[in-house]
């Protein structure tokens, strides 16, 4: 199943899985997304809290089928990410850099890509999830 949040972020999940996201209450089941620049903005807004810096590239030209995102992890590593309907992948090891010879794996979600690249992201995301669960627990009592 493909979920599209009101800000354009896609989340792949099985129907029986529970999706916990800051946008989960705003999601609707849809086919696919065409405007990758809007999708890129949603990706940035969703995980910016867990990295040192993240923004949609203004130097590299985006199109309806591709967008580029610059990210600096909590470890200080910089990447240029390509976002297409195939997913996200690293295309450079500096902001606004596309290395045509680089053959990296596509990831379906920004979460899986950053989980692979950054232990600091993984820790920040886990802490944010625990805080949200704690707030839900407190509001339920």
Short mmCIF file of C-alpha atoms in Angstrom, two decimals:
data_model
loop_
_atom_site.label_atom_id
_atom_site.label_comp_id
_atom_site.label_asym_id
_atom_site.label_seq_id
_atom_site.Cartn_x
_atom_site.Cartn_y
_atom_site.Cartn_z
CA UNK A 1 0.00 0.00 0.00
CA UNK A 2 1.25 3.49 -0.78
CA UNK A 3 0.25 6.33 1.50
CA UNK A 4 0.60 9.95 0.47
CA UNK A 5 0.57 12.54 3.20
CA UNK A 6 -0.92 15.96 2.62
CA UNK A 7 2.60 17.33 2.21
CA UNK A 8 3.44 14.77 -0.49
CA UNK A 9 5.55 12.25 1.44
CA UNK A 10 5.10 8.64 0.38
CA UNK A 11 5.18 5.87 2.97
CA UNK A 12 5.31 2.23 1.92
CA UNK A 13 3.66 -0.11 4.40
CA UNK A 14 1.71 -3.31 4.69
CA UNK A 15 -2.00 -2.85 5.44
CA UNK A 16 -1.61 -4.54 8.82
CA UNK A 17 1.30 -2.30 9.88
CA UNK A 18 0.75 0.73 12.05
CA UNK A 19 2.41 3.83 10.63
CA UNK A 20 3.63 6.33 13.23
CA UNK A 21 4.46 9.67 11.63
CA UNK A 22 3.91 13.29 12.44
CA UNK A 23 1.72 13.36 9.34
CA UNK A 24 -0.12 10.05 9.79
CA UNK A 25 -3.48 11.64 10.49
CA UNK A 26 -3.23 13.64 7.25
CA UNK A 27 -2.53 10.69 4.93
CA UNK A 28 -4.68 9.25 2.18
CA UNK A 29 -4.21 6.25 -0.09
CA UNK A 30 -3.27 7.40 -3.59
CA UNK A 31 -1.67 6.11 -6.79
CA UNK A 32 1.62 7.95 -7.33
CA UNK A 33 3.14 11.40 -7.13
CA UNK A 34 4.33 13.35 -10.17
CA UNK A 35 5.83 16.58 -8.81
CA UNK A 36 9.15 15.61 -7.25
CA UNK A 37 9.94 19.15 -6.05
CA UNK A 38 6.89 19.05 -3.76
CA UNK A 39 7.83 15.55 -2.69
CA UNK A 40 11.37 16.71 -1.91
CA UNK A 41 10.08 19.56 0.27
CA UNK A 42 7.93 17.08 2.20
CA UNK A 43 10.90 14.75 2.70
CA UNK A 44 13.01 17.63 4.02
CA UNK A 45 10.28 18.85 6.37
CA UNK A 46 9.71 15.36 7.74
CA UNK A 47 13.27 14.48 8.78
CA UNK A 48 15.10 17.80 9.11
CA UNK A 49 14.93 17.50 12.92
CA UNK A 50 17.19 14.43 12.83
CA UNK A 51 20.04 15.79 10.67
CA UNK A 52 22.34 18.83 10.93
CA UNK A 53 21.22 20.39 7.64
CA UNK A 54 18.82 19.45 4.86
CA UNK A 55 17.36 21.42 1.96
CA UNK A 56 16.19 21.01 -1.61
CA UNK A 57 18.99 21.98 -3.99
CA UNK A 58 18.48 25.33 -5.69
CA UNK A 59 21.57 24.86 -7.90
CA UNK A 60 20.60 21.57 -9.52
CA UNK A 61 17.58 21.74 -11.78
CA UNK A 62 14.56 19.82 -10.62
CA UNK A 63 11.83 18.54 -12.91
CA UNK A 64 8.49 16.87 -12.40
CA UNK A 65 10.28 13.50 -12.30
CA UNK A 66 13.48 14.32 -10.34
CA UNK A 67 14.62 16.55 -7.47
CA UNK A 68 17.86 16.85 -5.54
CA UNK A 69 18.22 17.16 -1.78
CA UNK A 70 21.36 18.20 0.10
CA UNK A 71 21.82 16.65 3.53
CA UNK A 72 24.47 16.88 6.22
CA UNK A 73 24.23 14.12 8.79
CA UNK A 74 24.86 14.55 12.50
CA UNK A 75 28.28 12.99 11.87
CA UNK A 76 29.15 15.90 9.53
CA UNK A 77 28.98 13.89 6.29
CA UNK A 78 27.47 15.69 3.31
CA UNK A 79 25.45 14.04 0.57
CA UNK A 80 23.50 15.02 -2.50
CA UNK A 81 20.42 12.83 -2.86
CA UNK A 82 18.39 12.21 -6.00
CA UNK A 83 14.64 11.74 -5.57
CA UNK A 84 12.67 10.01 -8.34
CA UNK A 85 9.67 7.71 -8.45
CA UNK A 86 12.19 4.87 -7.97
CA UNK A 87 13.08 6.31 -4.57
CA UNK A 88 16.05 8.13 -3.10
CA UNK A 89 19.75 7.47 -3.66
CA UNK A 90 23.08 9.13 -3.02
CA UNK A 91 24.43 10.77 -6.18
CA UNK A 92 27.25 12.82 -4.62
CA UNK A 93 29.35 13.26 -1.51
CA UNK A 94 29.07 17.05 -1.38
CA UNK A 95 26.19 19.51 -1.67
CA UNK A 96 24.95 20.05 -5.24
CA UNK A 97 27.28 17.37 -6.61
CA UNK A 98 26.08 14.71 -9.04
CA UNK A 99 28.63 12.03 -9.89
CA UNK A 100 27.30 10.26 -13.01
CA UNK A 101 29.66 7.31 -12.36
CA UNK A 102 28.27 6.69 -8.89
CA UNK A 103 26.02 3.62 -8.84
CA UNK A 104 24.22 3.59 -5.50
CA UNK A 105 21.18 1.69 -4.30
CA UNK A 106 17.71 3.26 -4.37
CA UNK A 107 15.82 3.38 -1.08
CA UNK A 108 12.03 3.48 -1.01
CA UNK A 109 11.98 5.93 1.90
CA UNK A 110 14.18 8.67 3.29
CA UNK A 111 14.02 6.82 6.60
CA UNK A 112 15.78 3.72 5.25
CA UNK A 113 18.39 5.80 3.41
CA UNK A 114 19.27 7.93 6.44
CA UNK A 115 19.16 4.89 8.70
CA UNK A 116 21.90 3.36 6.56
CA UNK A 117 23.98 6.57 6.33
CA UNK A 118 23.76 7.99 9.83
CA UNK A 119 23.75 6.42 13.31
CA UNK A 120 23.00 9.93 14.64
CA UNK A 121 19.84 10.05 12.53
CA UNK A 122 18.78 6.65 13.84
CA UNK A 123 19.27 7.81 17.44
CA UNK A 124 17.44 11.14 16.91
CA UNK A 125 14.55 9.44 15.14
CA UNK A 126 14.26 6.80 17.88
CA UNK A 127 14.29 9.47 20.60
CA UNK A 128 11.60 11.49 18.79
CA UNK A 129 9.46 8.38 18.47
CA UNK A 130 9.85 7.58 22.17
CA UNK A 131 8.90 11.16 23.10
CA UNK A 132 5.80 11.00 20.94
CA UNK A 133 4.77 7.66 22.42
CA UNK A 134 5.28 9.07 25.91
CA UNK A 135 3.05 12.07 25.08
CA UNK A 136 0.37 9.72 23.74
CA UNK A 137 0.61 7.61 26.88
CA UNK A 138 0.27 10.69 29.11
CA UNK A 139 -2.69 12.06 27.18
CA UNK A 140 -4.42 8.67 27.39
CA UNK A 141 -4.30 8.52 31.20
#
